[in-house]
Short mmCIF file of C-alpha atoms in Angstrom, two decimals:
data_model
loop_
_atom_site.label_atom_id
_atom_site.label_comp_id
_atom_site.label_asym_id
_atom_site.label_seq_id
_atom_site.Cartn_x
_atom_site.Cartn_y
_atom_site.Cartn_z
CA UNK A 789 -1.20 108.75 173.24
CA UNK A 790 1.95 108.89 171.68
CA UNK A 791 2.40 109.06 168.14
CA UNK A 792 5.74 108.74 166.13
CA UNK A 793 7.29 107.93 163.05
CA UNK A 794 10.26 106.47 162.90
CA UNK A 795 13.40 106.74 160.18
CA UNK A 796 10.84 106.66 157.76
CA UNK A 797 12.32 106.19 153.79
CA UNK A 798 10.20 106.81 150.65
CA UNK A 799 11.32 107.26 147.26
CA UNK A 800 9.49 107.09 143.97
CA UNK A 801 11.11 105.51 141.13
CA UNK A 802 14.79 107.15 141.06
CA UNK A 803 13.56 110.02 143.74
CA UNK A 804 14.63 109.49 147.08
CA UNK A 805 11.67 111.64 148.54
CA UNK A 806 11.90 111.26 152.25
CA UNK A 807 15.53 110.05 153.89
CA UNK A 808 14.97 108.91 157.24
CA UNK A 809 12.68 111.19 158.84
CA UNK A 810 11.48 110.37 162.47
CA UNK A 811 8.83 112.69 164.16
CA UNK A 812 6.97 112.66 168.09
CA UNK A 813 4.11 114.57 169.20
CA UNK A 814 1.43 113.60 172.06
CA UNK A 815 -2.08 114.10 172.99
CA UNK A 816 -3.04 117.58 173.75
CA UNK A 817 -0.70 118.78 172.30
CA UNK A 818 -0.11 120.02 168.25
CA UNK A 819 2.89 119.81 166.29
CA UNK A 820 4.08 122.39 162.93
CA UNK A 821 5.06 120.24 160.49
CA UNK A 822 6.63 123.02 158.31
CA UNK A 823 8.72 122.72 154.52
CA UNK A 824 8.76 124.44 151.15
CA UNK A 825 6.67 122.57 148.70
CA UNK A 826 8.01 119.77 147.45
CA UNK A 827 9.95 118.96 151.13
CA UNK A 828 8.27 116.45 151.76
CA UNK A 829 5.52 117.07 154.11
CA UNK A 830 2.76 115.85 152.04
CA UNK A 831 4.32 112.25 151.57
CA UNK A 832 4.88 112.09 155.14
CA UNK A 833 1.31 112.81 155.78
CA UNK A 834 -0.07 109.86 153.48
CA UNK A 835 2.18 107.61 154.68
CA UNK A 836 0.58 108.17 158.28
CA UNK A 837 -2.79 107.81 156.45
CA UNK A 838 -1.40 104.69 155.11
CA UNK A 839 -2.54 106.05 151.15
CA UNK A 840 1.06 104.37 150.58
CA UNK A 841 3.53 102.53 152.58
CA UNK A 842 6.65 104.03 153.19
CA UNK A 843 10.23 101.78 151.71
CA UNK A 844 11.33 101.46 155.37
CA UNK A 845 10.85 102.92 159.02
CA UNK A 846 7.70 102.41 161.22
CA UNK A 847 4.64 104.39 162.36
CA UNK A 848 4.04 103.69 165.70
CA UNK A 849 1.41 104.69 168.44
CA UNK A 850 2.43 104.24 172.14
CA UNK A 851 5.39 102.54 170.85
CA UNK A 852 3.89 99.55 168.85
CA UNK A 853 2.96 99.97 165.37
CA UNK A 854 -0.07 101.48 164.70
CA UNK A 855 -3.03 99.49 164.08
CA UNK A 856 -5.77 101.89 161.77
CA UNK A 857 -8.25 99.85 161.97
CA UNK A 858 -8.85 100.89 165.66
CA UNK A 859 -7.44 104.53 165.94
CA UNK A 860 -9.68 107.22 164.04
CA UNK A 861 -7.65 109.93 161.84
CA UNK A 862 -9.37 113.51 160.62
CA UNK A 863 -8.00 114.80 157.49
CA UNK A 864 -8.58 118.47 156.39
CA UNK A 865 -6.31 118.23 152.71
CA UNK A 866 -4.85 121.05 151.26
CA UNK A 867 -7.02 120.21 148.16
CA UNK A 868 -10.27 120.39 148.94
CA UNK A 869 -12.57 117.36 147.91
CA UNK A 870 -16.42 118.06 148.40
CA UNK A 871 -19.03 117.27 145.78
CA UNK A 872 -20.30 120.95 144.69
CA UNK A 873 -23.79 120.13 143.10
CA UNK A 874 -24.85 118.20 146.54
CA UNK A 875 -26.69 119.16 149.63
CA UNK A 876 -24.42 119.61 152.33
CA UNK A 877 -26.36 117.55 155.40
CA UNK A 878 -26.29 114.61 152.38
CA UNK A 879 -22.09 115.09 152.46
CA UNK A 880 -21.77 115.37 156.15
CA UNK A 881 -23.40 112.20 156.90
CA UNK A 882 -22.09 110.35 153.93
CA UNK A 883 -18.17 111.14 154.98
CA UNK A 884 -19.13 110.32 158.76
CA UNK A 885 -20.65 106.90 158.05
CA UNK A 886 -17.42 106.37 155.62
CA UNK A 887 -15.38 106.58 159.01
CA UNK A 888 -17.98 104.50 160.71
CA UNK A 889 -20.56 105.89 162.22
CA UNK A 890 -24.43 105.03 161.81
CA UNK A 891 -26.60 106.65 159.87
CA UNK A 892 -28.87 107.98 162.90
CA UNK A 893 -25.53 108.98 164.51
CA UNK A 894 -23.63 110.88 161.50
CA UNK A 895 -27.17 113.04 161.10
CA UNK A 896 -27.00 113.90 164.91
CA UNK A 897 -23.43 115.01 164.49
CA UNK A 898 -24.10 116.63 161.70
CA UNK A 899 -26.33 118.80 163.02
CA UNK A 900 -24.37 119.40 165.96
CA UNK A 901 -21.79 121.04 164.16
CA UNK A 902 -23.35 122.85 161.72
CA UNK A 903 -25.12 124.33 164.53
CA UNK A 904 -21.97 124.85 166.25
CA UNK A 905 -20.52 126.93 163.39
CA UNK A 906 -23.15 128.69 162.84
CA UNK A 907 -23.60 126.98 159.33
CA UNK A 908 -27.71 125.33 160.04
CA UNK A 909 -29.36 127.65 158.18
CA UNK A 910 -26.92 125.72 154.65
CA UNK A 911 -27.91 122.43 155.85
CA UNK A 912 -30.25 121.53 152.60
CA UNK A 913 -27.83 124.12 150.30
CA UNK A 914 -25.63 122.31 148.16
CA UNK A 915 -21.93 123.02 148.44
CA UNK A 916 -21.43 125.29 145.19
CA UNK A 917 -23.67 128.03 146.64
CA UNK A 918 -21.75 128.81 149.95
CA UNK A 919 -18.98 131.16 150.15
CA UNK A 920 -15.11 129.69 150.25
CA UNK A 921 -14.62 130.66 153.60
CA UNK A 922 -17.81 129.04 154.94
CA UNK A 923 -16.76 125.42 152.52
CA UNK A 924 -13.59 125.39 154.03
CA UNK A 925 -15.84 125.33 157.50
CA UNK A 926 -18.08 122.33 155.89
CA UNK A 927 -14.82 120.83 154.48
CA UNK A 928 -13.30 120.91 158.54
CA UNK A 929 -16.50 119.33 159.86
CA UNK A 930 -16.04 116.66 157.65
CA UNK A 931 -12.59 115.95 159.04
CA UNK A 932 -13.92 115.99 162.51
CA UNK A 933 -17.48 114.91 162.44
CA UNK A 934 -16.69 110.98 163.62
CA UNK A 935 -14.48 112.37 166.74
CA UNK A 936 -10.87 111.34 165.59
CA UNK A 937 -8.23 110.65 167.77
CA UNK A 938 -5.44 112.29 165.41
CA UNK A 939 -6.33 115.46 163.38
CA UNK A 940 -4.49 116.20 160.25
CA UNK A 941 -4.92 119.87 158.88
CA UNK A 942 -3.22 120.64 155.88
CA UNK A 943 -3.20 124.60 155.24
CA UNK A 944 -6.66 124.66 156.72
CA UNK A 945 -6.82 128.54 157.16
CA UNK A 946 -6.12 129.11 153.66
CA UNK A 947 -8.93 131.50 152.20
CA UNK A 948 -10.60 132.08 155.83
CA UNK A 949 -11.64 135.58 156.23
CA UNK A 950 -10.42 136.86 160.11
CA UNK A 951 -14.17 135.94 161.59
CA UNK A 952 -14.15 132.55 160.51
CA UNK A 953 -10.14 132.29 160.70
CA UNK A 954 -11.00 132.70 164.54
CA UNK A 955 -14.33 130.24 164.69
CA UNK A 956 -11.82 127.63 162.85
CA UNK A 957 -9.21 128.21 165.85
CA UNK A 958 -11.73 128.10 168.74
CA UNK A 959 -12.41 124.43 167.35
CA UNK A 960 -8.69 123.26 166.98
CA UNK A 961 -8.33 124.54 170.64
CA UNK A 962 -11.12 122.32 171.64
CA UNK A 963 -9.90 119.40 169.86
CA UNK A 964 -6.54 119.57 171.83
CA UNK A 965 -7.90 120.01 175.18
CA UNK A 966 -9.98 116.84 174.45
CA UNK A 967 -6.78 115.01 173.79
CA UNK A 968 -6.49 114.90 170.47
CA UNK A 969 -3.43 114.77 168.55
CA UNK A 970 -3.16 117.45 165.89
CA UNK A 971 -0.55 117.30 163.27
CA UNK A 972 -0.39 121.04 161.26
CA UNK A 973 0.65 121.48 157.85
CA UNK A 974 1.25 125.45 156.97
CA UNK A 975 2.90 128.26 155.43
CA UNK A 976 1.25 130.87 157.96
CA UNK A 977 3.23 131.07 160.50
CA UNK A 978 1.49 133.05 162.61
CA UNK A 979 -0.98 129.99 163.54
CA UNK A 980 1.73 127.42 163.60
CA UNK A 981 3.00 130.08 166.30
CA UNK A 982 -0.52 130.23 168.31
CA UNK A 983 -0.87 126.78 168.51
CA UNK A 984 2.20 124.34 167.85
CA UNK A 985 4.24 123.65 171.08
CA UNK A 986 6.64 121.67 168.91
CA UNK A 987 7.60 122.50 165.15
CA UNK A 988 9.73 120.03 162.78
CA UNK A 989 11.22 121.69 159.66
CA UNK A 990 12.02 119.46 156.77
CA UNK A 991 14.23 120.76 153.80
CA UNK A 992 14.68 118.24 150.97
CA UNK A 993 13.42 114.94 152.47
CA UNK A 994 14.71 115.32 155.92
CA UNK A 995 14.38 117.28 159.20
CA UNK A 996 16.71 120.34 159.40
CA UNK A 997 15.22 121.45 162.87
CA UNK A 998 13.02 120.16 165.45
CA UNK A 999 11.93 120.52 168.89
CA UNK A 1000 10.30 123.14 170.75
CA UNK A 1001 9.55 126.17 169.63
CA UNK A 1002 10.12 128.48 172.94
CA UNK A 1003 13.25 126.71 173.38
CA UNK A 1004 14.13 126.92 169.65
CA UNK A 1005 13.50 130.94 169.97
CA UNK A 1006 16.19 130.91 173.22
CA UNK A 1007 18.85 128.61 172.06
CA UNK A 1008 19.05 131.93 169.21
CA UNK A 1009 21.85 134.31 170.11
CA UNK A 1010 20.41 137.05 172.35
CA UNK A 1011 22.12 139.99 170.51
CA UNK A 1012 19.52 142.64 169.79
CA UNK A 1013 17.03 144.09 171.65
CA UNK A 1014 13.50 145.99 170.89
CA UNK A 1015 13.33 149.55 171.72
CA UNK A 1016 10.04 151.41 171.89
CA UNK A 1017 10.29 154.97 172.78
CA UNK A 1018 8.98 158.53 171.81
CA UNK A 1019 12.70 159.16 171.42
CA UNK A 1020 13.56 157.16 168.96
CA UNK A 1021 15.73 159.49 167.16
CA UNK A 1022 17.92 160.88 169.68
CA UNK A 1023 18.85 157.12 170.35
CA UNK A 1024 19.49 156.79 166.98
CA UNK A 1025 21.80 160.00 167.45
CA UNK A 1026 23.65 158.25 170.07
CA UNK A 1027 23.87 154.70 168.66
CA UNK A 1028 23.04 155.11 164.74
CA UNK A 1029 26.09 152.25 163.98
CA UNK A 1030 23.69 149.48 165.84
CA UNK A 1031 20.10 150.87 165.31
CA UNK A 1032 17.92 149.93 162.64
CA UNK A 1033 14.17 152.21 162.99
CA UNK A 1034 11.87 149.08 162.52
CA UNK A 1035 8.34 151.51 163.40
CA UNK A 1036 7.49 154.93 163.85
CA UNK A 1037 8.61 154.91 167.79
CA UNK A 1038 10.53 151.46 167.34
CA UNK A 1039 14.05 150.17 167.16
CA UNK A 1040 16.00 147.25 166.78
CA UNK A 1041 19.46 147.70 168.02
CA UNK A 1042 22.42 145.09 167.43
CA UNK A 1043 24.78 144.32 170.21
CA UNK A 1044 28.81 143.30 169.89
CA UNK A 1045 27.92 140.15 172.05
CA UNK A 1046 24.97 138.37 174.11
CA UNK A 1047 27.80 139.10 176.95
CA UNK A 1048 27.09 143.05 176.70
CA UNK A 1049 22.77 143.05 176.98
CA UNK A 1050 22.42 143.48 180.63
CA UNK A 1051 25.00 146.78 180.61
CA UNK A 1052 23.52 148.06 177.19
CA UNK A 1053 19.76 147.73 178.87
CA UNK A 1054 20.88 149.47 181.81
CA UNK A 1055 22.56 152.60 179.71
CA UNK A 1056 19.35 153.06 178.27
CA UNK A 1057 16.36 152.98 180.79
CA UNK A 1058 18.92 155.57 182.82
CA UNK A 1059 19.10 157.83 179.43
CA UNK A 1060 16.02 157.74 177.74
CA UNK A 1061 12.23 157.36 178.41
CA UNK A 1062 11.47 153.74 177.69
CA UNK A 1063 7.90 152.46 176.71
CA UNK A 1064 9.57 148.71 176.38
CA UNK A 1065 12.53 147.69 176.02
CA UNK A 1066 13.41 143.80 175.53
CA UNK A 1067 15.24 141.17 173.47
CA UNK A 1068 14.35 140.98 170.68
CA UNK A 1069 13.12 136.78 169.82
CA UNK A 1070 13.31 135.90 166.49
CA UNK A 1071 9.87 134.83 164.61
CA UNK A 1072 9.02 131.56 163.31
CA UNK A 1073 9.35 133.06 159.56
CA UNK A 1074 13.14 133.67 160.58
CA UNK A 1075 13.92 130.91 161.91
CA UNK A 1076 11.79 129.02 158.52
CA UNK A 1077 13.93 130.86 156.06
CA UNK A 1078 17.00 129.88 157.89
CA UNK A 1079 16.36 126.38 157.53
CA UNK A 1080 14.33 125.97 154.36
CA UNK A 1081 15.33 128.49 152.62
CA UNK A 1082 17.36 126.79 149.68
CA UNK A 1083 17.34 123.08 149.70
CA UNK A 1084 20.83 121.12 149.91
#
């Protein structure tokens, strides 16, 4: 599958909110969707859920426009929207047989992924007694439970402790390699960097950078490298002008030019006793503050 949106308006009353933004991703495969608040990335989101139509500009799958009555979307909001006082098998099975399923099958899968979380033991709990870390892991079963072929996840690692932070990843990976689509909606970086091949950065209604992200890290100018050494400060010594100490045995050096890396290198594995030595590749946080850092 193929999905893509296509010079897609929206404004509300006088507020132009989203000014021709156009977006691909494929199966397998999971794309960053990244923006200060207020960019635009919600708006976008609903009008793929079709909560609201866009003014212009088309949502298509496989090149046609998208037909929701046939292709099955998973939704993980940023606002959470369980039902506290009720039992949490009675919520699982409810929001599966809202996407369709039958009764006998939304209790099987249910169970099945409860079990798979390691969240059984809750089933007959209601929601307000479970810790936020493990409703965030009821709220994601929810979003997957009827076996969607596009997965939405809006800041779903937000309040996940590192142990269920990496229980939450093993079942994003799982949901790609079955061929899902997975659109990602976050302001930590470091898992749009794990898993989003492709990013899209929107800054005040439109998209200020797109593409993918290894080739987006390249295209940057290669002008400073990563030094890690036990002599750290005798290369300072010899190069303070350019070196900035970044860790106790680690340095960033700046070079005049890209043109001057290989020779620079080359000085100093012959001078010095290198641990690693490499360019340096800016991080997705760089390259997000460069683009959405101030709004036009």
């Amino acid at each position: 599958m193929q999905l893509e949106l296509r010079e897609i308006h929206k404004s509300f009353g006088e507020k132009e909110v989203l000014k021709g933004i156009s977006l691909k991703t494929e199966s397998g495969s999971a794309l960053g969707i990244l923006g200060r608040n207020g960019a635009g990335k919600t708006t976008s989101i609903r009008i793929l859920l079709d909560v609201f139509s866009a003014n212009s500009g088309e949502v298509l799958l496989d090149g046609r426009p998208i037909n929701r009555e046939t292709v099955r979307f998973g939704y993980l909001p940023e606002e959470r929207g369980l039902y506290p006082k009720k039992k949490i098998a009675d919520q699982l099975q409810y929001f599966a047989q809202l996407k369709g399923m039958s009764k006998k099958d939304a209790a099987k899968a249910a169970d099945a992924w409860l079990n798979k979380l390691g969240m059984h033991e809750y089933k007959e709990k209601k929601l307000e007694t479970l810790s936020k870390g493990n409703q965030q892991k009821i709220q994601l079963i929810t979003a997957v439970i009827h076996n969607p072929d596009i997965v939405i996840l809006d800041e779903p690692f937000s309040g996940l402790d590192p142990v269920n932070a990496m229980m939450l990843e093993e079942v994003v990976k799982e949901e790609m390699q079955k061929g899902k689509i997975v659109l990602f909606s976050s302001h930590q970086m470091n898992y749009i960097e794990e898993f989003c091949d492709n990013i899209a950065i929107l800054n005040d209604g439109q998209i200020v950078l797109q593409g993918k992200l290894a080739e987006i890290k390249h295209d940057y100018s290669r002008d400073k490298l990563v030094i890690r050494s036990q002599e750290c400060d005798a290369i300072m010594q010899k190069y303070a002008d350019c070196c900035d100490k970044t860790g106790e045995a680690e340095l960033l050096m700046h070079l005049s030019s890209p043109e001057v890396k290989q020779q620079r290198m080359a000085e100093l594995s012959q001078q010095f006793d290198l641990d690693e030595l490499k360019v340096y590749e800016p991080k997705l946080s760089d390259i997000f503050v460069e683009y959405a850092g101030t709004k036009e």
